[in-house]
Short mmCIF file of N, CA, C and O in Angstrom, two decimals:
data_model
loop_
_atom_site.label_atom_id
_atom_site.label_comp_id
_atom_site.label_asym_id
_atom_site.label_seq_id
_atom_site.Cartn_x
_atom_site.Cartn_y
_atom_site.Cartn_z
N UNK N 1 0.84 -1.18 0.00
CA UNK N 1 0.00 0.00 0.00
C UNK N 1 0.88 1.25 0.00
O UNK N 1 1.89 1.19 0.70
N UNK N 2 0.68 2.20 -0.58
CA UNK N 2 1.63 3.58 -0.60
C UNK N 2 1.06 4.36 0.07
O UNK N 2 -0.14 4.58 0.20
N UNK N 3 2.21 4.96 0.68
CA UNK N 3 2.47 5.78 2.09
C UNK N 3 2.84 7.17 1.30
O UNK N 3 3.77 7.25 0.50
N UNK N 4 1.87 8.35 1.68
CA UNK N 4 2.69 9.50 1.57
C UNK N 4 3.76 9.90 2.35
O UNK N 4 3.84 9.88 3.58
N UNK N 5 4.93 10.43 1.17
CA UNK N 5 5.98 10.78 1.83
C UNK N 5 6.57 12.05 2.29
O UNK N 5 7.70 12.28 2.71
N UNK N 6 5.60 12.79 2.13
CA UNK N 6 5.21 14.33 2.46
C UNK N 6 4.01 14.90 2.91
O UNK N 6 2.97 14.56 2.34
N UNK N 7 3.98 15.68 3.79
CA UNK N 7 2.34 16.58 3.73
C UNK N 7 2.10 17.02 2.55
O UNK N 7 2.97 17.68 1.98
N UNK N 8 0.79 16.72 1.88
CA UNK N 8 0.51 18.07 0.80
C UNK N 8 0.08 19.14 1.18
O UNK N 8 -0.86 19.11 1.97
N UNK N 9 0.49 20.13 0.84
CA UNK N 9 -0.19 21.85 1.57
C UNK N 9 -1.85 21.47 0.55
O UNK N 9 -2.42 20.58 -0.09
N UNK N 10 -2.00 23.00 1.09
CA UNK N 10 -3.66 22.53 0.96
C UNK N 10 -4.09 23.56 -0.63
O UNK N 10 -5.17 23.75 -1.19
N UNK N 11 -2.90 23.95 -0.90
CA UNK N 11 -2.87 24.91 -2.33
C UNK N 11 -2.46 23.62 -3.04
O UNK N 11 -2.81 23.78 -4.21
N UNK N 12 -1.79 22.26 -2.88
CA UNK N 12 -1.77 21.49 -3.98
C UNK N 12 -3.10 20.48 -3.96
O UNK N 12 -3.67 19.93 -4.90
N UNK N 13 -3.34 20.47 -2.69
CA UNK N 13 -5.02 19.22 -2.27
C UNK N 13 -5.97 20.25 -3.41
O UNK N 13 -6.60 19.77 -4.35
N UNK N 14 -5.92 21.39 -3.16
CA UNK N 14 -6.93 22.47 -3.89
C UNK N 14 -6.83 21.98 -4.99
O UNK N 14 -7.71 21.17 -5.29
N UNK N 15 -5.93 22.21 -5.85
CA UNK N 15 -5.51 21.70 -7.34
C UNK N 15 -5.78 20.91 -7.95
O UNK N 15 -6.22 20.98 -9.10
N UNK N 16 -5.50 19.74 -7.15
CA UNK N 16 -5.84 18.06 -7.47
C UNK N 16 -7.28 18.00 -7.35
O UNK N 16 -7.91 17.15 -7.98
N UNK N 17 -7.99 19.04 -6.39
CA UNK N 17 -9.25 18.61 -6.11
C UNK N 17 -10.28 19.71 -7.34
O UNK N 17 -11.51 19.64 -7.34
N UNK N 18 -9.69 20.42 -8.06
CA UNK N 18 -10.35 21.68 -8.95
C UNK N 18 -11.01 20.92 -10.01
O UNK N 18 -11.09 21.62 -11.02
N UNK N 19 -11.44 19.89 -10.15
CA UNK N 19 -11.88 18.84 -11.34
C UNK N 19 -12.63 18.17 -10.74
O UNK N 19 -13.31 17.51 -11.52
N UNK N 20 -12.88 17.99 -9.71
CA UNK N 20 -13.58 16.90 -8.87
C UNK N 20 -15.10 17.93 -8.23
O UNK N 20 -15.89 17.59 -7.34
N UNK N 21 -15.09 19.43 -9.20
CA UNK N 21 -16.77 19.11 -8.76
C UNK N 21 -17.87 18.86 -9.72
O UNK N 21 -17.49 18.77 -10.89
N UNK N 22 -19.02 18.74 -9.53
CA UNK N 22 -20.46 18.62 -10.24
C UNK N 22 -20.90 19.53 -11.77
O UNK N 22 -21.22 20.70 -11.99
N UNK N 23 -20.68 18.23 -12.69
CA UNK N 23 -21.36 19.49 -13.38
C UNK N 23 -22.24 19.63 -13.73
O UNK N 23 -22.98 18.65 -13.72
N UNK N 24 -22.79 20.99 -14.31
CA UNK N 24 -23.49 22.09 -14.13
C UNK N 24 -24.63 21.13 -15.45
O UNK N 24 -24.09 20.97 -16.54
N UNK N 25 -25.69 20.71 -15.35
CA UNK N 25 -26.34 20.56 -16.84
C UNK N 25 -27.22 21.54 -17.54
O UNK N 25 -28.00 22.39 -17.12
N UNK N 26 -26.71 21.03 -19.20
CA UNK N 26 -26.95 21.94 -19.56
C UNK N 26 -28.24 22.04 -19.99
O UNK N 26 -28.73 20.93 -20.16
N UNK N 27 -29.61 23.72 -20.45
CA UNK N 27 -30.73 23.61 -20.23
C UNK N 27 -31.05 24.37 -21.12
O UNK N 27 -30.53 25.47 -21.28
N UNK N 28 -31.98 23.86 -21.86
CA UNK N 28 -32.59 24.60 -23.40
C UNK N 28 -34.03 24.59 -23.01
O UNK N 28 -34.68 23.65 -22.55
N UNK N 29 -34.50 26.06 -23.33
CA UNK N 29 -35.99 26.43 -23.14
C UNK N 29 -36.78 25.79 -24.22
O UNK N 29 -36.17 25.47 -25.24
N UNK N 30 -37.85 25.59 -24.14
CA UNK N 30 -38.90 25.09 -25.37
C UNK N 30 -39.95 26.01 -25.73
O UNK N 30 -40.46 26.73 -24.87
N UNK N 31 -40.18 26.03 -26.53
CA UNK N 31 -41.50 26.96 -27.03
C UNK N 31 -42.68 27.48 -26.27
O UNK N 31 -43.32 28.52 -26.40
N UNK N 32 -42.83 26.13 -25.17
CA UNK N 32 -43.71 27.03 -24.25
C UNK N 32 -43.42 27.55 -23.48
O UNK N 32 -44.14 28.40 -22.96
N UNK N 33 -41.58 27.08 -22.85
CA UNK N 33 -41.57 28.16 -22.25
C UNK N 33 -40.57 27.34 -20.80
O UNK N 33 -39.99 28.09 -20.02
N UNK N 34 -40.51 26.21 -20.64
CA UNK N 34 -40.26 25.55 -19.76
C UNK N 34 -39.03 24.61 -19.95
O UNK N 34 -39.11 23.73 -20.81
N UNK N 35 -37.93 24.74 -19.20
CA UNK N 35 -36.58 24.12 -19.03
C UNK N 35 -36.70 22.83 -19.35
O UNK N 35 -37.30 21.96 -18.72
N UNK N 36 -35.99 22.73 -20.57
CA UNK N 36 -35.68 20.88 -20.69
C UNK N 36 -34.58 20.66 -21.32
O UNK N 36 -34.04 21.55 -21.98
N UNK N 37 -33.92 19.03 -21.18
CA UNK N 37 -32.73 19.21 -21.12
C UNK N 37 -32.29 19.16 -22.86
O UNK N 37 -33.27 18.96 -23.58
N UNK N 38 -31.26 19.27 -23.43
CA UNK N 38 -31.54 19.44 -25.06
C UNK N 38 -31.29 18.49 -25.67
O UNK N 38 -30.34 17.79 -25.31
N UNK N 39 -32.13 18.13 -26.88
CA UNK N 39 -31.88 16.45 -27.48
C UNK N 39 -32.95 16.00 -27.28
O UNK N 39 -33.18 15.17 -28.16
N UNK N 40 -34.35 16.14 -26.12
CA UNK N 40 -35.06 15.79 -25.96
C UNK N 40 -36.08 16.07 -25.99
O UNK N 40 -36.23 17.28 -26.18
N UNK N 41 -37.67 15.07 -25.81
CA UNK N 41 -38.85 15.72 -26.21
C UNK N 41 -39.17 16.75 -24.64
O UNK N 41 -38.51 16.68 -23.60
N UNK N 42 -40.06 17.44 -24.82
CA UNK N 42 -40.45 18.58 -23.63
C UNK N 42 -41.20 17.66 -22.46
O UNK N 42 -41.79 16.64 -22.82
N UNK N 43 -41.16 17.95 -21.39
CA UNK N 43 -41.99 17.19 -20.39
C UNK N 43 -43.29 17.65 -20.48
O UNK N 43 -44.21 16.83 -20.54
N UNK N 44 -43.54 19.05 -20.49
CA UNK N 44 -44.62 19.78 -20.13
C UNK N 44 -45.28 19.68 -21.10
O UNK N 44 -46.44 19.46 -20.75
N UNK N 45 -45.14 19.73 -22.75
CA UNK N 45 -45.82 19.81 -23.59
C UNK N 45 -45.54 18.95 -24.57
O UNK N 45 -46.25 19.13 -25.56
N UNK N 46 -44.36 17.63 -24.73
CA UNK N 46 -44.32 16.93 -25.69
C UNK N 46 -44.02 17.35 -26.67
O UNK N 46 -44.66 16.73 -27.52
N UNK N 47 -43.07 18.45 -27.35
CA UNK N 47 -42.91 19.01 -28.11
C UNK N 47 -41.35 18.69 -28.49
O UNK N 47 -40.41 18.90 -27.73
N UNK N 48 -41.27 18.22 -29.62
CA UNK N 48 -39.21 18.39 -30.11
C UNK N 48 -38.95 18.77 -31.26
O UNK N 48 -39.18 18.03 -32.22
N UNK N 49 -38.34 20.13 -31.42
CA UNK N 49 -37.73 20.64 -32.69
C UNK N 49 -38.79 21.36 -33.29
O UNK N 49 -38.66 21.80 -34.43
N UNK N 50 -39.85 21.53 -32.63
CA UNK N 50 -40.85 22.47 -32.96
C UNK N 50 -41.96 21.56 -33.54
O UNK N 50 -42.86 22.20 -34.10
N UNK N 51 -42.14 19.99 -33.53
CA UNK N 51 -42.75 19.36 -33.38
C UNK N 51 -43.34 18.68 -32.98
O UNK N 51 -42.64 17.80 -32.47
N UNK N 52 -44.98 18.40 -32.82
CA UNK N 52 -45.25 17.43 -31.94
C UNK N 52 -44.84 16.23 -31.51
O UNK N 52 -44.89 15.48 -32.48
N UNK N 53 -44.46 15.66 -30.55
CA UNK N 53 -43.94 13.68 -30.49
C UNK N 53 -45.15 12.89 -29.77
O UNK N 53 -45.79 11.91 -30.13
N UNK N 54 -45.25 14.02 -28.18
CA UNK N 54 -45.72 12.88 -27.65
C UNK N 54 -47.86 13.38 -28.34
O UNK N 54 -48.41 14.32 -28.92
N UNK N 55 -48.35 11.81 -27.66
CA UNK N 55 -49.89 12.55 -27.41
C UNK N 55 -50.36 13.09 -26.41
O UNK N 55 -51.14 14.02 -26.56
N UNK N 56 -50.03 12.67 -25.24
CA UNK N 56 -50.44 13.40 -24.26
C UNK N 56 -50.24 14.69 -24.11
O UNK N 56 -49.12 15.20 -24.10
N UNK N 57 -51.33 15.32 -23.97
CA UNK N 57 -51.37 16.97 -24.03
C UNK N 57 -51.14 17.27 -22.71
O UNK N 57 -51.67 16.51 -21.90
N UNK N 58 -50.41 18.27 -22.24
CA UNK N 58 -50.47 18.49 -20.95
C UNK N 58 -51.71 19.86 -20.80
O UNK N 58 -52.01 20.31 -19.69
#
């Protein structure tokens, strides 16, 4: 098992750790008006690319 052979200060832990947070997703509005994610049909209204998909009307 490997043993550190130094303290790391906390400006190099910072560094190593600058990649390690959450990312952010990304969010395309739809025609009516309501956040969905992009690539996909609308939750609220079933709508993709300015066309209808689903049937259910909300």
């Amino acid at each position: 098992m490997a043993v550190a052979q130094k303290r790391k200060s906390k400006s190099r832990k910072g560094m190593r750790r600058s990649h390690h947070r959450v990312a952010v997703p990304s969010v395309v509005y739809c025609e009516c008006g309501e956040a969905a994610l992009p690539h996909r049909v609308c939750a609220a209204c079933g709508s993709y690319n300015g066309r209808q998909i689903s049937k259910d009307d909300a």
